[in-house]
Short mmCIF file of C-alpha atoms in Angstrom, two decimals:
data_model
loop_
_atom_site.label_atom_id
_atom_site.label_comp_id
_atom_site.label_asym_id
_atom_site.label_seq_id
_atom_site.Cartn_x
_atom_site.Cartn_y
_atom_site.Cartn_z
CA MET W 219 -56.44 116.13 50.92
CA ASP W 220 -57.92 113.54 48.62
CA VAL W 221 -59.05 110.47 50.53
CA ARG W 222 -57.80 108.31 47.63
CA SER W 223 -54.23 109.30 48.32
CA GLU W 224 -51.94 106.73 49.93
CA ASN W 225 -51.64 108.70 53.17
CA SER W 226 -54.17 110.70 55.21
CA ILE W 227 -53.28 113.09 58.02
CA SER W 228 -55.44 114.40 60.84
CA SER W 229 -54.42 116.88 63.52
CA SER W 230 -55.62 117.90 66.95
CA ASN W 231 -54.55 120.00 69.90
CA SER W 232 -53.69 117.97 72.96
CA GLY W 233 -54.68 120.70 75.33
CA ASN W 234 -51.17 121.29 76.66
CA GLY W 235 -50.19 123.19 73.56
CA VAL W 236 -48.70 120.23 71.76
CA HIS W 237 -49.93 119.72 68.26
CA VAL W 238 -50.39 116.00 67.57
CA VAL W 239 -50.26 114.64 64.05
CA ARG W 240 -51.91 111.26 63.45
CA TRP W 241 -51.38 109.14 60.36
CA ALA W 242 -54.41 107.30 59.19
CA LYS W 243 -53.89 103.70 58.01
CA LEU W 244 -55.21 103.74 54.46
CA PRO W 245 -55.45 100.85 51.93
CA GLY W 246 -52.44 102.03 49.88
CA GLN W 247 -50.16 101.76 52.90
CA VAL W 248 -51.29 98.20 53.49
CA ILE W 249 -50.49 97.34 49.89
CA GLN W 250 -47.00 98.84 50.17
CA ARG W 251 -46.23 96.90 53.38
CA THR W 252 -47.45 93.67 51.76
CA ARG W 253 -45.12 94.23 48.78
CA LEU W 254 -42.15 94.84 51.12
CA GLN W 255 -42.90 91.61 52.97
CA ILE W 256 -43.08 89.64 49.72
CA TRP W 257 -39.81 91.19 48.53
CA PHE W 258 -38.11 90.37 51.83
CA ILE W 259 -39.33 86.77 51.75
CA ARG W 260 -38.08 86.36 48.16
CA VAL W 261 -34.63 87.69 49.05
CA CYS W 262 -34.33 85.42 52.08
CA SER W 263 -35.56 82.41 50.09
CA SER W 264 -33.04 83.09 47.32
CA ILE W 265 -30.17 83.28 49.81
CA LEU W 266 -31.30 80.04 51.44
CA ILE W 267 -31.66 78.24 48.11
CA TRP W 268 -28.20 79.35 46.90
CA THR W 269 -26.64 78.34 50.21
CA CYS W 270 -28.19 74.89 49.95
CA LEU W 271 -27.06 74.58 46.33
CA VAL W 272 -23.45 75.46 47.20
CA GLN W 273 -23.48 72.88 50.00
CA LEU W 274 -24.99 70.29 47.67
CA VAL W 275 -22.28 70.88 45.06
CA ALA W 276 -19.55 70.62 47.69
CA VAL W 277 -20.92 67.33 49.03
CA GLY W 278 -21.43 66.04 45.51
CA GLU W 279 -17.80 66.82 44.60
CA LEU W 280 -16.62 64.84 47.63
CA TRP W 281 -18.65 61.70 46.94
CA HIS W 282 -19.15 61.84 43.15
CA PRO W 283 -16.56 64.19 41.57
CA LYS W 284 -17.62 63.49 37.99
CA LEU W 285 -21.27 64.32 38.64
CA PHE W 286 -20.57 68.07 38.81
CA SER W 287 -17.61 68.23 36.46
CA GLY W 288 -19.54 70.39 33.97
CA PHE W 289 -20.11 73.26 36.38
CA SER W 290 -18.09 76.41 35.75
CA ASN W 291 -15.57 77.72 38.24
CA PRO W 292 -17.38 80.44 40.24
CA ILE W 293 -14.08 82.11 41.09
CA ASN W 294 -12.65 82.85 37.63
CA GLY W 295 -15.97 82.74 35.79
CA SER W 296 -14.65 80.31 33.21
CA ASN W 297 -17.06 77.89 31.57
CA ARG W 298 -14.22 75.59 30.57
CA VAL W 299 -13.50 72.43 32.49
CA SER W 300 -9.79 72.10 33.21
CA ASN W 301 -8.16 68.88 32.10
CA ASN W 302 -5.77 69.13 35.07
CA VAL W 303 -8.40 68.93 37.77
CA ILE W 304 -7.61 66.07 40.12
CA SER W 305 -10.73 64.19 41.09
CA ILE W 306 -10.99 63.27 44.74
CA PRO W 307 -11.60 59.52 44.94
CA ALA W 308 -14.69 58.42 46.73
CA VAL W 309 -13.90 57.58 50.34
CA PRO W 310 -15.97 54.64 51.54
CA PRO W 311 -17.64 55.23 54.88
CA PRO W 312 -16.02 53.40 57.77
CA PRO W 313 -17.59 50.05 58.61
CA PRO W 314 -20.13 50.22 61.41
CA LEU W 315 -18.83 49.42 64.86
CA PRO W 316 -19.83 46.07 66.28
CA PRO W 317 -22.45 46.31 69.02
CA PRO W 318 -20.86 46.47 72.47
CA ARG W 319 -20.93 43.33 74.55
CA ASN W 320 -22.90 43.94 77.72
CA TYR W 321 -21.63 42.04 80.71
CA ILE W 322 -21.08 42.56 84.41
CA SER W 323 -17.35 43.19 84.79
CA ASN W 324 -15.61 41.15 87.46
CA GLY W 325 -12.83 43.72 87.81
CA PHE W 326 -10.06 45.56 86.00
CA LEU W 327 -7.06 43.84 84.43
CA LYS W 328 -3.95 45.99 84.13
CA VAL W 329 -0.95 44.57 82.28
CA SER W 330 2.66 45.60 81.72
CA CYS W 331 4.12 43.85 78.69
CA ASN W 332 7.75 42.84 78.64
CA GLY W 333 10.17 42.24 75.79
CA GLY W 334 10.42 43.51 72.24
CA LEU W 335 7.64 44.54 69.89
CA ASN W 336 6.54 41.08 68.76
CA GLN W 337 6.78 39.49 72.19
CA MET W 338 4.56 42.29 73.49
CA ARG W 339 2.21 41.91 70.53
CA ALA W 340 1.56 38.25 71.32
CA ALA W 341 1.15 39.11 75.01
CA ILE W 342 -1.49 41.73 74.21
CA CYS W 343 -3.45 39.13 72.24
CA ASP W 344 -3.26 36.77 75.22
CA MET W 345 -4.36 39.41 77.73
CA VAL W 346 -7.41 40.38 75.66
CA THR W 347 -8.31 36.70 75.59
CA VAL W 348 -7.90 36.34 79.36
CA ALA W 349 -10.08 39.42 79.91
CA ARG W 350 -12.77 37.91 77.68
CA LEU W 351 -12.61 34.57 79.48
CA LEU W 352 -12.95 36.12 82.95
CA ASN W 353 -15.38 38.93 82.00
CA LEU W 354 -12.93 41.66 82.98
CA THR W 355 -12.40 45.24 81.88
CA LEU W 356 -8.98 45.55 80.27
CA VAL W 357 -6.87 48.67 80.67
CA VAL W 358 -4.89 49.57 77.52
CA PRO W 359 -1.59 47.68 78.00
CA GLU W 360 1.62 49.36 79.10
CA LEU W 361 4.67 48.65 76.94
CA ASP W 362 8.14 47.73 78.13
CA LYS W 363 10.44 50.73 78.58
CA THR W 364 13.16 49.09 80.69
CA SER W 365 14.39 46.30 78.43
CA PHE W 366 17.65 46.30 76.47
CA TRP W 367 16.14 48.58 73.80
CA ALA W 368 14.87 51.20 76.31
CA ASP W 369 12.14 52.30 73.89
CA PRO W 370 9.99 55.08 75.45
CA SER W 371 7.05 54.37 73.11
CA ASP W 372 3.58 54.01 74.60
CA PHE W 373 0.83 51.83 73.16
CA GLU W 374 -0.68 54.72 71.21
CA ASP W 375 2.73 55.52 69.66
CA ILE W 376 2.78 52.15 67.90
CA PHE W 377 -0.82 50.96 67.63
CA ASP W 378 -4.05 52.75 66.71
CA VAL W 379 -5.56 52.78 70.20
CA GLY W 380 -9.01 53.96 69.05
CA HIS W 381 -9.25 51.15 66.52
CA PHE W 382 -8.03 48.66 69.12
CA ILE W 383 -10.77 49.62 71.58
CA ASP W 384 -13.61 49.97 69.07
CA SER W 385 -12.90 46.86 67.01
CA LEU W 386 -13.06 44.61 70.08
CA ARG W 387 -16.02 46.21 71.84
CA ASP W 388 -18.28 43.25 71.09
CA GLU W 389 -15.86 40.98 72.98
CA VAL W 390 -14.11 42.96 75.72
CA ARG W 391 -14.58 46.31 77.41
CA ILE W 392 -11.30 48.22 77.10
CA VAL W 393 -10.52 51.54 78.82
CA LYS W 394 -7.51 53.83 78.48
CA ARG W 395 -6.95 54.16 82.21
CA LEU W 396 -8.24 52.96 85.55
CA PRO W 397 -11.05 54.93 87.22
CA LYS W 398 -9.75 57.50 89.69
CA ARG W 399 -10.97 55.55 92.69
CA PHE W 400 -8.46 52.83 91.83
CA SER W 401 -5.45 55.14 91.46
CA ARG W 402 -2.45 55.14 93.77
CA LYS W 403 -3.12 58.82 94.41
CA TYR W 404 -6.15 57.78 96.45
CA GLY W 405 -4.22 55.08 98.29
CA PHE W 406 -5.41 52.12 96.23
CA GLN W 407 -2.93 49.28 95.80
CA PRO W 408 -3.72 46.69 93.11
CA LEU W 409 -2.53 43.14 93.45
CA GLU W 410 0.67 42.74 91.42
CA MET W 411 1.63 39.33 90.15
CA PRO W 412 2.95 37.46 87.11
CA PRO W 413 0.59 34.68 85.98
CA ILE W 414 2.17 31.27 85.53
CA SER W 415 3.63 30.66 82.06
CA TRP W 416 1.83 28.45 79.54
CA SER W 417 -1.34 28.41 81.67
CA SER W 418 -4.63 26.88 80.60
CA GLU W 419 -8.21 28.10 80.74
CA LYS W 420 -8.67 26.16 83.98
CA TYR W 421 -5.84 28.02 85.73
CA TYR W 422 -7.35 31.43 85.01
CA LEU W 423 -10.89 30.39 85.95
CA GLU W 424 -9.99 28.56 89.16
CA GLN W 425 -7.00 30.51 90.48
CA ILE W 426 -7.07 34.00 88.99
CA LEU W 427 -10.78 34.82 88.84
CA PRO W 428 -11.37 34.40 92.62
CA LEU W 429 -8.64 36.98 93.26
CA PHE W 430 -10.70 39.66 91.49
CA ASN W 431 -13.52 39.22 93.97
CA LYS W 432 -11.14 40.39 96.68
CA HIS W 433 -8.85 42.87 94.93
CA LYS W 434 -11.00 44.27 92.08
CA VAL W 435 -7.82 45.26 90.20
CA ILE W 436 -4.94 42.93 89.34
CA HIS W 437 -1.76 44.06 87.65
CA PHE W 438 0.03 41.41 85.60
CA ASN W 439 3.61 42.70 85.64
CA ARG W 440 4.83 40.05 83.18
CA THR W 441 2.84 38.88 80.20
CA ASP W 442 5.14 36.82 77.95
CA THR W 443 3.86 33.32 77.11
CA ARG W 444 1.25 33.34 79.90
CA LEU W 445 -1.37 31.45 77.88
CA ALA W 446 -0.98 27.89 76.62
CA ASN W 447 -0.54 27.07 72.95
CA ASN W 448 -3.09 24.27 73.01
CA GLY W 449 -6.09 23.06 74.97
CA ILE W 450 -7.82 26.44 74.67
CA PRO W 451 -11.47 26.57 73.44
CA PRO W 452 -11.75 27.40 69.72
CA TYR W 453 -13.65 30.67 70.33
CA LEU W 454 -10.76 31.94 72.48
CA GLN W 455 -8.16 30.80 69.95
CA LYS W 456 -10.03 32.68 67.24
CA LEU W 457 -10.14 35.77 69.46
CA ARG W 458 -6.36 35.65 69.81
CA CYS W 459 -6.16 35.75 66.02
CA ARG W 460 -8.72 38.53 65.72
CA VAL W 461 -6.67 40.72 68.03
CA ASN W 462 -3.44 39.89 66.20
CA PHE W 463 -4.61 40.16 62.60
CA GLN W 464 -7.29 42.85 62.89
CA ALA W 465 -7.33 44.84 66.14
CA LEU W 466 -3.59 45.53 66.48
CA LYS W 467 -3.29 48.01 63.65
CA PHE W 468 -0.23 50.26 63.49
CA THR W 469 -0.61 54.03 63.74
CA PRO W 470 -1.30 55.92 60.48
CA SER W 471 2.28 57.29 60.37
CA ILE W 472 3.80 53.81 60.68
CA GLU W 473 1.32 52.34 58.18
CA ALA W 474 2.05 55.11 55.66
CA LEU W 475 5.83 54.73 55.82
CA GLY W 476 5.67 50.92 55.87
CA ASN W 477 3.44 50.92 52.79
CA LYS W 478 5.86 53.31 51.08
CA LEU W 479 8.74 50.91 51.75
CA VAL W 480 6.77 48.00 50.31
CA HIS W 481 5.82 50.06 47.23
CA ILE W 482 9.45 51.05 46.56
CA LEU W 483 10.58 47.43 46.82
CA GLN W 484 7.79 46.08 44.64
CA GLN W 485 8.57 48.65 41.94
CA ASN W 486 12.00 47.02 41.67
CA GLY W 487 10.57 43.52 41.33
CA PRO W 488 10.04 40.57 43.68
CA PHE W 489 12.05 40.69 46.88
CA LEU W 490 13.19 38.45 49.69
CA ALA W 491 13.07 39.70 53.29
CA LEU W 492 15.99 38.38 55.34
CA HIS W 493 15.47 38.79 59.06
CA LEU W 494 19.13 38.81 60.03
CA ARG W 495 18.99 38.54 63.82
CA TYR W 496 22.73 39.07 64.20
CA GLU W 497 22.29 41.91 66.69
CA MET W 498 24.04 42.69 69.97
CA ASP W 499 21.17 41.83 72.29
CA MET W 500 20.52 38.45 70.66
CA LEU W 501 24.19 37.47 70.65
CA ALA W 502 24.61 38.50 74.29
CA PHE W 503 21.44 36.73 75.37
CA SER W 504 22.17 33.50 73.48
CA GLY W 505 25.88 33.50 74.27
CA CYS W 506 26.68 32.99 70.58
CA THR W 507 30.05 34.41 69.52
CA HIS W 508 30.85 32.37 66.40
CA GLY W 509 32.71 34.63 63.99
CA CYS W 510 33.40 37.31 66.63
CA THR W 511 36.79 38.55 67.73
CA VAL W 512 38.01 37.94 71.28
CA GLU W 513 37.27 41.56 72.15
CA GLU W 514 33.72 41.28 70.79
CA ALA W 515 33.10 38.04 72.69
CA ASP W 516 34.20 39.72 75.93
CA GLU W 517 31.91 42.69 75.24
CA LEU W 518 28.92 40.40 74.71
CA LYS W 519 29.67 38.50 77.90
CA ARG W 520 29.82 41.73 79.95
CA LEU W 521 26.48 42.77 78.51
CA ARG W 522 24.90 39.45 79.46
CA TYR W 523 26.05 39.82 83.07
CA ALA W 524 24.80 43.41 83.21
CA PHE W 525 21.15 42.35 82.86
CA PRO W 526 19.85 40.37 85.86
CA TRP W 527 16.96 38.74 83.97
CA TRP W 528 19.39 37.02 81.57
CA ARG W 529 19.78 34.20 84.03
CA GLU W 530 22.03 31.85 82.09
CA LYS W 531 25.51 33.34 82.33
CA GLU W 532 28.24 30.82 81.54
CA ILE W 533 27.57 29.65 77.99
CA VAL W 534 29.75 27.61 75.64
CA SER W 535 29.14 29.20 72.26
CA ASP W 536 30.29 26.27 70.09
CA GLU W 537 27.96 23.86 71.90
CA ARG W 538 24.96 26.13 71.45
CA ARG W 539 25.74 26.59 67.77
CA LEU W 540 25.88 22.83 67.14
CA GLN W 541 22.52 22.49 68.92
CA GLY W 542 21.00 24.99 66.48
CA LEU W 543 20.44 27.59 69.21
CA CYS W 544 22.40 30.43 67.59
CA PRO W 545 21.31 32.84 64.86
CA LEU W 546 23.16 32.31 61.60
CA THR W 547 26.03 34.70 61.01
CA PRO W 548 25.83 36.94 57.91
CA GLU W 549 28.47 34.73 56.27
CA GLU W 550 26.48 31.57 57.03
CA ALA W 551 23.28 33.18 55.76
CA THR W 552 25.05 34.00 52.49
CA LEU W 553 26.03 30.36 51.96
CA ILE W 554 22.51 29.12 52.71
CA LEU W 555 20.85 31.56 50.28
CA GLN W 556 23.28 30.47 47.58
CA ALA W 557 22.62 26.81 48.33
CA LEU W 558 18.87 27.37 48.14
CA GLY W 559 19.31 28.71 44.62
CA PHE W 560 18.99 32.48 44.92
CA ASP W 561 21.17 34.16 42.30
CA GLN W 562 23.07 37.44 42.54
CA ASN W 563 20.19 39.46 41.05
CA THR W 564 17.90 38.67 43.99
CA GLN W 565 16.60 41.79 45.71
CA ILE W 566 17.11 41.31 49.46
CA TYR W 567 15.67 43.52 52.17
CA ILE W 568 17.56 43.28 55.48
CA ALA W 569 14.94 43.36 58.24
CA SER W 570 16.88 44.02 61.42
CA GLY W 571 18.35 46.59 63.71
CA GLU W 572 22.05 47.39 63.83
CA ILE W 573 24.10 44.35 62.75
CA TYR W 574 26.77 43.54 65.31
CA GLY W 575 30.11 44.40 63.75
CA SER W 576 28.39 46.90 61.48
CA GLU W 577 28.98 46.94 57.71
CA LYS W 578 32.13 44.84 57.83
CA ARG W 579 30.04 41.81 58.85
CA LEU W 580 27.81 42.35 55.80
CA ALA W 581 30.73 42.41 53.37
CA ALA W 582 30.37 38.78 52.21
CA LEU W 583 26.61 39.11 51.85
CA ARG W 584 26.91 42.32 49.83
CA ALA W 585 29.61 40.88 47.61
CA THR W 586 27.35 37.95 46.70
CA TYR W 587 24.07 39.88 46.60
CA PRO W 588 24.69 43.49 45.49
CA ARG W 589 20.95 44.29 45.52
CA ILE W 590 20.80 44.42 49.30
CA VAL W 591 18.69 47.24 50.72
CA LYS W 592 17.53 48.42 54.14
CA LYS W 593 14.97 50.95 55.27
CA GLU W 594 17.81 53.39 55.92
CA THR W 595 18.91 53.20 52.26
CA LEU W 596 15.42 53.31 50.75
CA LEU W 597 14.02 56.25 52.73
CA ASP W 598 15.13 59.81 53.23
CA PRO W 599 16.74 60.33 56.66
CA GLU W 600 14.10 62.93 57.43
CA GLU W 601 11.35 60.35 56.97
CA LEU W 602 12.94 58.09 59.59
CA ARG W 603 13.80 60.87 62.03
CA GLN W 604 10.57 60.54 64.00
CA PHE W 605 11.28 56.82 64.53
CA GLN W 606 14.89 57.18 65.63
CA ASN W 607 15.61 55.86 69.15
CA HIS W 608 12.25 54.04 69.05
CA SER W 609 13.27 50.47 68.31
CA SER W 610 9.72 49.10 68.45
CA GLN W 611 8.50 51.60 65.86
CA MET W 612 11.45 50.75 63.60
CA ALA W 613 10.69 47.05 64.12
CA ALA W 614 7.09 47.74 63.07
CA LEU W 615 8.35 48.94 59.67
CA ASP W 616 10.42 45.77 59.24
CA PHE W 617 7.41 43.71 60.30
CA MET W 618 5.24 45.24 57.57
CA VAL W 619 7.87 44.69 54.88
CA SER W 620 8.52 41.11 56.01
CA VAL W 621 4.82 40.23 55.89
CA ALA W 622 4.52 41.69 52.38
CA SER W 623 7.68 40.10 50.95
CA ASN W 624 7.58 37.38 48.31
CA ILE W 625 9.74 35.10 50.45
CA PHE W 626 10.66 35.52 54.10
CA VAL W 627 13.82 33.97 55.56
CA PRO W 628 14.56 34.39 59.28
CA SER W 629 18.05 33.52 60.49
CA TYR W 630 16.68 32.79 63.98
CA ASP W 631 13.27 31.63 65.19
CA GLY W 632 12.64 34.47 67.64
CA ASN W 633 9.38 36.27 68.29
CA MET W 634 9.42 38.35 65.12
CA ALA W 635 10.18 35.32 62.94
CA LYS W 636 7.30 33.40 64.52
CA LEU W 637 4.71 36.16 64.29
CA VAL W 638 5.64 37.05 60.71
CA GLU W 639 5.37 33.38 59.81
CA GLY W 640 1.88 33.21 61.33
CA HIS W 641 0.81 36.36 59.47
CA ARG W 642 2.05 34.95 56.20
CA ARG W 643 0.15 31.71 56.80
CA TYR W 644 -2.96 33.77 57.52
CA LEU W 645 -2.51 35.64 54.22
CA GLY W 646 -2.55 32.43 52.19
CA PHE W 647 0.51 30.44 53.25
CA LYS W 648 3.05 32.79 51.67
CA ARG W 649 6.53 31.29 51.39
CA THR W 650 8.47 31.33 54.65
CA ILE W 651 11.66 29.30 54.75
CA GLN W 652 12.02 27.95 58.27
CA LEU W 653 15.73 27.24 58.51
CA ASN W 654 16.79 24.08 60.29
CA ARG W 655 19.84 25.63 61.92
CA ARG W 656 21.04 22.46 63.63
CA LYS W 657 21.19 20.65 60.27
CA LEU W 658 22.58 23.70 58.47
CA VAL W 659 25.59 24.32 60.71
CA GLU W 660 26.46 20.64 60.40
CA LEU W 661 26.33 20.89 56.60
CA ILE W 662 28.25 24.18 56.57
CA ASP W 663 31.07 22.70 58.64
CA LEU W 664 31.21 19.60 56.39
CA HIS W 665 31.42 21.77 53.28
CA GLN W 666 34.00 24.18 54.69
CA ASN W 667 36.32 21.38 55.84
CA GLY W 668 36.10 19.77 52.40
CA THR W 669 34.08 16.71 53.37
CA ILE W 670 31.25 17.42 50.90
CA SER W 671 31.28 19.31 47.60
CA TRP W 672 29.26 22.39 46.79
CA ASN W 673 26.69 20.42 44.81
CA GLU W 674 26.29 17.90 47.62
CA PHE W 675 25.96 20.75 50.10
CA SER W 676 23.33 22.56 48.00
CA ASP W 677 21.30 19.41 47.39
CA ALA W 678 21.32 18.57 51.11
CA VAL W 679 20.20 22.08 52.06
CA LYS W 680 17.31 21.98 49.58
CA SER W 681 16.12 18.49 50.49
CA SER W 682 16.17 19.27 54.22
CA HIS W 683 13.80 22.22 53.71
CA GLU W 684 11.20 20.82 51.32
CA THR W 685 8.65 20.60 54.12
CA ARG W 686 9.75 23.83 55.86
CA MET W 687 8.21 26.35 53.47
CA GLY W 688 5.28 27.65 55.49
CA GLN W 689 2.77 25.31 53.86
CA PRO W 690 -0.36 24.13 55.72
CA LYS W 691 0.33 21.66 58.49
CA HIS W 692 -0.90 20.65 61.91
CA ARG W 693 0.57 22.40 64.91
CA THR W 694 2.82 20.06 66.86
CA ILE W 695 1.54 19.31 70.37
CA ILE W 696 3.89 17.93 73.03
CA ALA W 697 2.06 17.09 76.25
CA GLU W 698 3.63 18.57 79.38
CA LYS W 699 6.32 20.30 77.29
CA PRO W 700 4.74 23.53 76.00
CA LYS W 701 8.13 25.19 75.36
CA GLU W 702 9.03 22.47 72.88
CA GLU W 703 5.78 22.35 70.92
CA ASP W 704 4.90 24.62 67.99
CA TYR W 705 4.13 28.19 69.01
CA PHE W 706 0.50 29.20 68.55
CA TYR W 707 1.22 32.52 66.80
CA ALA W 708 3.54 30.87 64.26
CA ASN W 709 0.81 28.48 63.14
CA PRO W 710 -2.65 29.41 64.50
CA VAL W 711 -4.35 26.58 62.64
CA GLU W 712 -7.75 27.11 64.26
CA CYS W 713 -8.04 30.52 62.62
CA PHE W 714 -7.61 29.73 58.94
CA CYS W 715 -7.29 26.03 58.25
CA ASP W 716 -9.83 23.26 57.94
CA MET W 717 -7.95 20.51 59.74
CA ALA W 718 -9.13 17.95 57.18
CA ASN W 719 -7.37 19.94 54.44
CA CYS W 720 -4.13 20.68 56.30
CA SER W 721 -1.61 18.25 54.94
CA ASN W 722 2.09 17.76 55.44
CA SER W 723 2.74 17.20 51.75
CA PRO W 724 6.02 18.79 50.63
CA VAL W 725 6.10 21.85 48.39
CA ARG W 726 8.06 21.35 45.20
CA TRP W 727 10.93 23.74 44.54
CA GLU W 728 10.17 24.22 40.85
CA PRO W 729 7.21 26.64 41.27
CA ILE W 730 9.33 28.82 43.57
CA TYR W 731 12.63 28.93 41.71
CA LYS W 732 12.92 28.90 37.96
CA ASN W 733 16.21 29.59 36.26
CA MET W 734 17.60 30.24 39.74
CA LYS W 735 15.71 33.54 40.12
CA LEU W 736 13.25 34.69 42.72
CA LYS W 737 9.69 34.66 41.39
CA PRO W 738 6.57 36.24 42.89
CA THR W 739 4.28 33.95 44.83
CA SER W 740 0.54 34.13 44.96
#
């Protein structure tokens, strides 16, 4: 065999009769193996390069859709760019989380909120502030499930719990649950107590903080109005606002449906949100039966006696109404809107639960304002199905619409009215008509008994509300009477207003109403 051939063979006898063939490693074989290695490396490199290119195109389409719009479709082989391709808008990266605040925790604060959605919302803001003041670790609050509404919703069913925890991490350490060593399963019993209402910074530092040294975990089983309106350091007041306006974000499903409601309303022009608090629980609690039948008044009284925490039982309805302590009836609200100058073309969104007396009590309002709408009439029943029997989630939708409305009119100054008012101030002092019910029922009675004419009635209603439009003003402070002073969340001045620029100057009616029609406000 020629030694120049690519292979050379030699043979020998192994001695046990086995003929062994040996292949000699010649230069040609080395060349062939080198070529195979080069070919293999090229194939692998090509695969790697194409894989990287595909990934690059995919990422580029996500962040800059137009950058790769000239590439052909690899599936159908077409070189044409379709005119119907929907570009995916660039999604901005989420803002970086604030750095966590490092501190030695003095214990765990567990809270059970009581009341409706907005009462609990304010309480959550207060409890975060207390935890910050005392250097505590806050457990995600429990929501009321035993009140009149019997809403089974948990915190995470209404609020974005991840956002709540992360957005406040530079102020307070928040955990979803207590560590196991503090659970009742292991025999641990936290101290349960309601803090004193309208309490100051001094109360929590001197009376509550020492209790954590002994008990490590304290459970506040009532949280409504447990922090004073005034006399709180500015940094804590601003934290209350930060929780309210930024950290307490509704869940994506509530946000999506609330935004859809607002969009539908805005497509039909400016709109007024009327918070008509003429609902069974409010009438029973307040003892207000004006406009009700005898049977309805008896039903409301039985309901009031059925709940032990509604302490005031015997109530004279007419006296409370004259004191301005009753929500306006739908009929009274109709008269006031007319007197304020809203014409029949005004789009009105009713922000409330079930009106007591149902649709028959809305007859006068609908006859005067045919463009009345509610969430139940604007949305498909299937869209609201997931929120049925969850009053707090339904209230969250009304809250979003009320905050976004051009003008907000509450018929009663309850918790929702106050918190919506504060939000609207925060968003640039959007128009909120704060009805002076004591003055209004007096004027209504004078007009209905013929003492004053319609024009006199309308002029008196307008003049009595010139300074009650949600414009900048100082929060009223009444020493030793916190229940009578202005509520912090209705006018959190420290959070958005330079006190030197907050004036009590009246707002003129002309920029708001022109030709007796509702106009958008800035």
